[in-house]
Amino acid sequence: MPPLTDPLTLGQKLVAVLESGRRTATYKLAVLMALLDLAVESVPDDANDVVDINLDDLTTRVIELYWRQMRPLDGHRLRQSSDGRGVIFDAVAHLRSSVTGAHRTPSVDLVVAQGSPECIAAHATVKQALVRYPLKLLQNLTTGADNERFLYDDSWMGTGSKRVIAEHGNALTLFPGVCVTLARLAPLLKPAFQLAWVDDVRRMNRSVLDDGPDLAHHLFGADRISLQRAGDALTQEFGASCFYCDASVRAARHVDHLLPWSRVGIDGLTNLVLACAGCNSSKSDLLPAPEHVGRALARGRTVLDQLAVEINWPSQYDRVVSAGRGLYTTQPMSTPVWQGRNQIQMLTRVDFVWPG
Ligand SMILES: [Zn+2]
């Protein structure tokens, strides 16, 4: 089967997934969003290589997407399917309630890393359900037709058998060129998938939602308040100054996602810096100039990992390295990047030299 690597064709097919009928659950959207993020973090040196996406990683990302969405909104846990039920988010909701303490719910990355029996069970349940349904059905754009596969071979899927999953390397294999194409399309497609997801959740929860709450923020926005604990740790370790311009942040301290939350959604300490109000609002959702990422990584893996352990927070050093590499190498030349307040530069080939 000839793989489709033309970005426009692939993009059209992914948009068709969005439009193929009224969804009764949000699983396909979750899988697509997780795949886009993992593609950005898995960009191969040779764009035409096939790329394996580990199914445990994919499962963790899907759990992560639902994790924050399980927070009650105005006292309600929002439905993610028409009837409010489903194997995947029941498993996530159960796991979440089992680890939620009196004051807060831990980050899902830590929960997965700690590997409690409840977590291992929930993870296995979600993985099997993903292989059985959404991963098998994702590329069916029209029912009954002979749908050409455009992302990965799903002929062996449709089963929850652990043996079959293991026989296929516990991975889905993206066709040649697909990983890089997905990474390039991610900035265009992620907002579209998020909008579709917000629409679905609004429709599935009509009885409890009026137009009031900011549903998009609830489902996908960065949770500023919960970042303050990380901000305290960063202040103690690196001082109360703006990472970008060195101004004091004692009056107004912002915790900034270095690689923008809207692009990669990494909450790990490695992706967090202190920023003054001016830099924070000027940078907004722009990609930072690569040297900022270099400086953030130069704070040191050991220091960041240690600091993360002390406050029971994920560090995600490797994830920042691979996401940064994927983001910058797949941007077109001359993409604007944020250098400093009122300083926008164009990305150049030189910037592509990437540490680690
Ligand atoms: Zn600043």
Short mmCIF file of C-alpha atoms and ligand atoms in Angstrom, two decimals:
data_model
loop_
_atom_site.label_atom_id
_atom_site.label_comp_id
_atom_site.label_asym_id
_atom_site.label_seq_id
_atom_site.Cartn_x
_atom_site.Cartn_y
_atom_site.Cartn_z
CA MET A 1 0.00 0.00 0.00
CA PRO A 2 1.56 3.33 -1.00
CA PRO A 3 1.78 5.61 2.01
CA LEU A 4 0.30 9.06 1.73
CA THR A 5 2.79 11.58 2.90
CA ASP A 6 1.54 14.64 1.09
CA PRO A 7 0.75 16.94 4.04
CA LEU A 8 -2.33 18.42 2.43
CA THR A 9 -3.88 15.03 1.71
CA LEU A 10 -3.08 13.75 5.17
CA GLY A 11 -4.48 16.92 6.73
CA GLN A 12 -7.68 16.60 4.73
CA LYS A 13 -8.13 13.03 5.88
CA LEU A 14 -7.61 14.01 9.51
CA VAL A 15 -10.14 16.80 9.20
CA ALA A 16 -12.48 14.24 7.67
CA VAL A 17 -12.12 12.18 10.85
CA LEU A 18 -13.46 15.22 12.68
CA GLU A 19 -16.40 15.52 10.39
CA SER A 20 -17.34 11.88 9.96
CA GLY A 21 -20.72 11.89 11.65
CA ARG A 22 -21.81 12.85 15.09
CA ARG A 23 -19.46 11.35 17.63
CA THR A 24 -20.98 9.44 20.55
CA ALA A 25 -17.71 9.61 22.52
CA THR A 26 -14.56 11.70 22.53
CA TYR A 27 -12.07 8.80 22.26
CA LYS A 28 -11.03 9.38 18.68
CA LEU A 29 -10.25 13.00 19.45
CA ALA A 30 -8.19 11.95 22.45
CA VAL A 31 -6.23 9.47 20.33
CA LEU A 32 -5.61 12.03 17.60
CA MET A 33 -4.44 14.68 20.06
CA ALA A 34 -2.14 12.19 21.76
CA LEU A 35 -0.75 11.07 18.39
CA LEU A 36 -0.02 14.65 17.35
CA ASP A 37 1.94 15.32 20.55
CA LEU A 38 3.86 12.07 20.32
CA ALA A 39 4.64 12.73 16.65
CA VAL A 40 6.18 16.10 17.58
CA GLU A 41 8.32 14.34 20.18
CA SER A 42 9.33 11.48 17.87
CA VAL A 43 10.48 13.26 14.71
CA PRO A 44 13.15 11.04 13.08
CA ASP A 45 16.37 12.35 11.54
CA ASP A 46 15.28 11.03 8.17
CA ALA A 47 11.79 12.34 7.46
CA ASN A 48 10.90 9.20 5.50
CA ASP A 49 11.62 6.72 8.27
CA VAL A 50 8.80 4.70 9.74
CA VAL A 51 8.29 5.61 13.39
CA ASP A 52 7.01 3.35 16.15
CA ILE A 53 4.67 4.96 18.67
CA ASN A 54 4.80 2.95 21.87
CA LEU A 55 1.29 2.02 22.97
CA ASP A 56 2.09 2.53 26.64
CA ASP A 57 3.15 6.10 25.87
CA LEU A 58 0.03 6.67 23.82
CA THR A 59 -2.08 5.28 26.66
CA THR A 60 -0.41 7.58 29.18
CA ARG A 61 -1.11 10.60 26.96
CA VAL A 62 -4.77 9.66 26.58
CA ILE A 63 -5.08 9.22 30.35
CA GLU A 64 -3.36 12.59 30.77
CA LEU A 65 -5.89 14.30 28.48
CA TYR A 66 -8.84 12.89 30.40
CA TRP A 67 -7.18 13.38 33.78
CA ARG A 68 -7.72 17.11 34.02
CA GLN A 69 -11.06 16.87 32.26
CA MET A 70 -12.36 14.71 35.10
CA ARG A 71 -12.21 17.71 37.45
CA PRO A 72 -15.75 18.60 38.37
CA LEU A 73 -17.09 21.74 36.72
CA ASP A 74 -19.67 23.50 38.88
CA GLY A 75 -19.96 20.29 40.85
CA HIS A 76 -20.47 18.01 37.85
CA ARG A 77 -18.16 15.45 36.31
CA LEU A 78 -18.66 16.04 32.62
CA ARG A 79 -19.78 13.28 30.31
CA GLN A 80 -17.39 12.24 27.57
CA SER A 81 -19.94 10.09 25.75
CA SER A 82 -23.61 10.36 24.91
CA ASP A 83 -24.68 7.99 27.66
CA GLY A 84 -21.99 9.10 30.11
CA ARG A 85 -20.35 5.67 30.19
CA GLY A 86 -17.24 4.19 28.66
CA VAL A 87 -14.41 1.85 29.58
CA ILE A 88 -11.64 4.38 29.09
CA PHE A 89 -12.84 7.32 31.13
CA ASP A 90 -14.44 5.08 33.76
CA ALA A 91 -10.96 3.63 34.29
CA VAL A 92 -9.40 7.10 34.39
CA ALA A 93 -12.06 8.46 36.74
CA HIS A 94 -11.65 5.48 39.06
CA LEU A 95 -7.87 5.86 39.14
CA ARG A 96 -8.17 9.59 39.71
CA SER A 97 -10.50 9.19 42.66
CA SER A 98 -8.23 6.52 44.16
CA VAL A 99 -5.26 8.91 44.33
CA THR A 100 -7.02 12.21 45.07
CA GLY A 101 -6.21 13.42 48.55
CA ALA A 102 -8.00 15.94 50.69
CA HIS A 103 -6.28 18.89 49.07
CA ARG A 104 -5.15 17.95 45.65
CA THR A 105 -4.87 15.41 42.89
CA PRO A 106 -1.32 14.46 41.93
CA SER A 107 0.01 14.88 38.40
CA VAL A 108 -0.82 11.88 36.25
CA ASP A 109 2.83 11.54 35.23
CA LEU A 110 3.80 10.91 38.83
CA VAL A 111 0.95 8.48 39.32
CA VAL A 112 2.04 6.50 36.26
CA ALA A 113 5.70 6.65 37.28
CA GLN A 114 4.92 5.35 40.76
CA GLY A 115 3.14 2.38 39.19
CA SER A 116 0.69 1.42 41.94
CA PRO A 117 -1.38 -1.73 41.32
CA GLU A 118 -4.45 0.46 40.66
CA CYS A 119 -2.53 2.46 38.11
CA ILE A 120 -1.12 -0.59 36.33
CA ALA A 121 -4.62 -2.04 36.10
CA ALA A 122 -6.17 1.18 34.81
CA HIS A 123 -3.36 1.66 32.30
CA ALA A 124 -3.81 -1.89 30.95
CA THR A 125 -7.58 -1.43 30.69
CA VAL A 126 -7.22 1.82 28.78
CA LYS A 127 -4.58 0.41 26.44
CA GLN A 128 -6.65 -2.64 25.58
CA ALA A 129 -9.73 -0.50 24.98
CA LEU A 130 -7.77 1.86 22.73
CA VAL A 131 -6.49 -0.98 20.55
CA ARG A 132 -9.91 -2.60 20.42
CA TYR A 133 -11.92 0.47 19.37
CA PRO A 134 -10.61 3.94 18.55
CA LEU A 135 -7.25 2.88 17.11
CA LYS A 136 -9.00 0.29 14.96
CA LEU A 137 -11.74 2.66 13.83
CA LEU A 138 -9.81 5.92 13.47
CA GLN A 139 -9.05 5.53 9.77
CA ASN A 140 -12.58 4.46 8.74
CA LEU A 141 -13.71 7.66 7.11
CA THR A 142 -16.81 6.22 5.50
CA THR A 143 -18.65 3.16 6.71
CA GLY A 144 -18.67 0.18 4.41
CA ALA A 145 -16.19 1.62 1.94
CA ASP A 146 -12.72 0.22 1.41
CA ASN A 147 -10.92 2.83 3.46
CA GLU A 148 -7.30 3.27 2.61
CA ARG A 149 -5.08 3.41 5.68
CA PHE A 150 -3.15 6.67 5.88
CA LEU A 151 -1.51 6.71 9.32
CA TYR A 152 -0.60 3.16 10.41
CA ASP A 153 -1.43 -0.49 9.78
CA ASP A 154 -4.44 -1.36 11.93
CA SER A 155 -5.15 -4.77 10.41
CA TRP A 156 -4.12 -6.56 13.61
CA MET A 157 -6.08 -4.24 15.92
CA GLY A 158 -9.69 -4.57 17.03
CA THR A 159 -8.64 -6.92 19.81
CA GLY A 160 -7.80 -6.31 23.43
CA SER A 161 -5.55 -9.38 23.56
CA LYS A 162 -2.34 -8.68 25.47
CA ARG A 163 -0.62 -11.43 23.48
CA VAL A 164 -1.52 -9.88 20.12
CA ILE A 165 -0.45 -6.43 21.31
CA ALA A 166 2.87 -7.83 22.50
CA GLU A 167 3.38 -9.70 19.20
CA HIS A 168 3.16 -6.37 17.42
CA GLY A 169 5.88 -4.84 19.52
CA ASN A 170 3.45 -3.00 21.79
CA ALA A 171 3.51 -0.22 19.22
CA LEU A 172 1.73 1.25 16.27
CA THR A 173 3.96 1.95 13.32
CA LEU A 174 3.42 5.21 11.48
CA PHE A 175 3.91 4.85 7.73
CA PRO A 176 7.01 6.47 6.17
CA GLY A 177 6.86 10.24 6.39
CA VAL A 178 3.70 10.32 8.50
CA CYS A 179 5.42 11.28 11.76
CA VAL A 180 7.05 14.39 10.32
CA THR A 181 3.87 15.34 8.50
CA LEU A 182 1.82 15.02 11.69
CA ALA A 183 4.38 17.13 13.55
CA ARG A 184 4.17 19.81 10.87
CA LEU A 185 0.39 19.78 10.89
CA ALA A 186 0.07 19.73 14.69
CA PRO A 187 -0.10 23.53 15.18
CA LEU A 188 -2.93 23.70 12.65
CA LEU A 189 -4.84 20.61 13.72
CA LYS A 190 -4.66 20.75 17.51
CA PRO A 191 -6.88 23.83 17.83
CA ALA A 192 -9.41 22.26 15.43
CA PHE A 193 -9.52 19.04 17.44
CA GLN A 194 -9.89 20.99 20.67
CA LEU A 195 -12.82 22.96 19.28
CA ALA A 196 -14.49 19.75 18.13
CA TRP A 197 -13.92 18.25 21.58
CA VAL A 198 -15.40 21.26 23.35
CA ASP A 199 -18.44 21.07 21.05
CA ASP A 200 -18.87 17.37 21.80
CA VAL A 201 -18.65 17.83 25.54
CA ARG A 202 -21.09 20.72 25.42
CA ARG A 203 -23.56 18.61 23.46
CA MET A 204 -23.11 15.58 25.73
CA ASN A 205 -23.67 17.69 28.86
CA ARG A 206 -26.45 19.94 27.76
CA SER A 207 -28.47 19.12 30.85
CA VAL A 208 -25.86 20.53 33.21
CA LEU A 209 -24.14 23.22 31.15
CA ASP A 210 -25.53 26.48 30.07
CA ASP A 211 -23.37 28.77 27.97
CA GLY A 212 -21.81 30.20 31.10
CA PRO A 213 -18.68 28.29 32.04
CA ASP A 214 -15.53 28.64 30.00
CA LEU A 215 -15.59 25.05 28.88
CA ALA A 216 -12.59 25.37 26.56
CA HIS A 217 -10.46 26.60 29.42
CA HIS A 218 -11.75 23.90 31.74
CA LEU A 219 -10.90 21.16 29.25
CA PHE A 220 -7.66 22.47 27.75
CA GLY A 221 -6.40 25.61 29.48
CA ALA A 222 -3.29 25.62 31.59
CA ASP A 223 -4.12 25.58 35.26
CA ARG A 224 -2.36 28.72 36.48
CA ILE A 225 -3.18 28.37 40.15
CA SER A 226 -1.76 24.89 40.46
CA LEU A 227 1.55 26.07 38.98
CA GLN A 228 2.29 28.29 41.96
CA ARG A 229 3.88 25.44 43.89
CA ALA A 230 6.32 24.97 41.03
CA GLY A 231 6.81 28.75 40.98
CA ASP A 232 7.80 28.71 44.66
CA ALA A 233 10.39 26.02 44.01
CA LEU A 234 11.82 27.87 41.00
CA THR A 235 12.03 31.08 43.02
CA GLN A 236 13.89 29.36 45.82
CA GLU A 237 16.35 27.66 43.48
CA PHE A 238 16.96 30.30 40.83
CA GLY A 239 15.92 33.56 42.49
CA ALA A 240 12.96 35.90 42.10
CA SER A 241 13.81 37.19 38.66
CA CYS A 242 12.38 36.90 35.18
CA PHE A 243 14.00 34.07 33.20
CA TYR A 244 13.89 36.19 30.05
CA CYS A 245 14.84 39.74 31.07
CA ASP A 246 16.15 39.28 34.61
CA ALA A 247 13.74 41.87 36.05
CA SER A 248 12.57 41.24 39.59
CA VAL A 249 9.34 39.28 39.80
CA ARG A 250 8.70 40.02 43.46
CA ALA A 251 5.76 42.28 42.60
CA ALA A 252 4.11 40.05 40.03
CA ARG A 253 5.39 36.56 39.40
CA HIS A 254 4.18 34.51 36.45
CA VAL A 255 5.01 30.88 35.85
CA ASP A 256 5.53 30.56 32.11
CA HIS A 257 5.43 27.46 29.93
CA LEU A 258 8.65 27.84 27.96
CA LEU A 259 7.40 25.64 25.10
CA PRO A 260 3.87 27.01 24.87
CA TRP A 261 1.16 25.03 26.59
CA SER A 262 -1.00 25.33 23.49
CA ARG A 263 1.67 23.56 21.44
CA VAL A 264 2.84 20.71 23.62
CA GLY A 265 1.07 20.85 26.98
CA ILE A 266 4.13 19.99 29.07
CA ASP A 267 3.67 20.92 32.74
CA GLY A 268 6.96 19.37 33.89
CA LEU A 269 9.36 21.56 35.85
CA THR A 270 11.86 21.60 32.97
CA ASN A 271 9.29 23.45 30.86
CA LEU A 272 8.52 26.04 33.54
CA VAL A 273 10.28 29.36 34.13
CA LEU A 274 9.51 32.51 36.09
CA ALA A 275 8.52 35.50 34.01
CA CYS A 276 7.66 39.13 34.64
CA ALA A 277 4.25 40.35 33.53
CA GLY A 278 5.71 42.14 30.50
CA CYS A 279 7.59 39.14 29.11
CA ASN A 280 4.76 36.77 29.93
CA SER A 281 2.13 38.69 28.01
CA SER A 282 4.47 39.62 25.16
CA LYS A 283 5.54 36.00 24.65
CA SER A 284 2.00 34.65 24.83
CA ASP A 285 1.70 31.52 22.64
CA LEU A 286 4.76 32.22 20.50
CA LEU A 287 7.59 29.76 20.29
CA PRO A 288 10.59 31.09 22.21
CA ALA A 289 13.87 31.59 20.38
CA PRO A 290 15.71 28.26 20.64
CA GLU A 291 18.46 29.75 22.80
CA HIS A 292 15.92 30.27 25.60
CA VAL A 293 15.24 26.55 25.52
CA GLY A 294 18.96 25.90 25.56
CA ARG A 295 19.31 28.09 28.67
CA ALA A 296 16.38 26.40 30.36
CA LEU A 297 17.94 22.98 29.77
CA ALA A 298 21.29 24.32 30.94
CA ARG A 299 19.79 24.80 34.39
CA GLY A 300 20.75 21.14 34.53
CA ARG A 301 18.90 17.89 34.53
CA THR A 302 20.16 16.91 37.97
CA VAL A 303 19.06 20.18 39.55
CA LEU A 304 15.64 20.12 37.88
CA ASP A 305 15.01 16.45 38.63
CA GLN A 306 16.00 16.93 42.26
CA LEU A 307 13.82 20.01 42.63
CA ALA A 308 10.92 18.13 41.05
CA VAL A 309 11.30 15.25 43.49
CA GLU A 310 11.31 17.67 46.43
CA ILE A 311 7.93 19.12 45.51
CA ASN A 312 6.47 15.89 44.12
CA TRP A 313 6.23 17.31 40.62
CA PRO A 314 7.21 15.79 37.26
CA SER A 315 10.46 17.04 35.72
CA GLN A 316 10.03 15.81 32.10
CA TYR A 317 13.49 16.84 30.98
CA ASP A 318 13.60 14.30 28.14
CA ARG A 319 10.17 15.30 26.97
CA VAL A 320 11.16 18.96 26.72
CA VAL A 321 14.27 18.01 24.74
CA SER A 322 12.36 15.84 22.27
CA ALA A 323 9.38 18.20 21.97
CA GLY A 324 11.71 21.15 21.40
CA ARG A 325 13.65 19.26 18.78
CA GLY A 326 10.43 18.24 17.02
CA LEU A 327 8.89 21.71 17.19
CA TYR A 328 11.87 23.57 15.79
CA THR A 329 12.90 21.08 13.13
CA THR A 330 9.42 20.93 11.64
CA GLN A 331 8.75 24.67 11.54
CA PRO A 332 9.05 26.32 8.14
CA MET A 333 12.02 28.66 7.80
CA SER A 334 11.24 32.22 8.86
CA THR A 335 8.75 31.16 11.49
CA PRO A 336 8.55 34.04 13.99
CA VAL A 337 10.09 33.16 17.33
CA TRP A 338 10.02 35.26 20.48
CA GLN A 339 13.36 36.67 21.53
CA GLY A 340 12.28 39.19 24.15
CA ARG A 341 9.77 41.95 24.73
CA ASN A 342 9.04 43.52 21.35
CA GLN A 343 11.73 41.39 19.77
CA ILE A 344 10.50 38.84 17.27
CA GLN A 345 13.04 36.99 15.17
CA MET A 346 12.78 34.63 12.25
CA LEU A 347 13.85 31.06 12.74
CA THR A 348 16.92 30.23 10.68
CA ARG A 349 18.64 27.02 9.75
CA VAL A 350 21.36 27.72 12.31
CA ASP A 351 18.77 27.47 15.05
CA PHE A 352 18.18 23.83 14.21
CA VAL A 353 21.32 22.67 16.00
CA TRP A 354 19.77 21.13 19.06
CA PRO A 355 21.32 19.86 22.29
CA GLY A 356 21.06 16.26 23.37
ZN ZN B 1 10.83 39.75 31.84
#
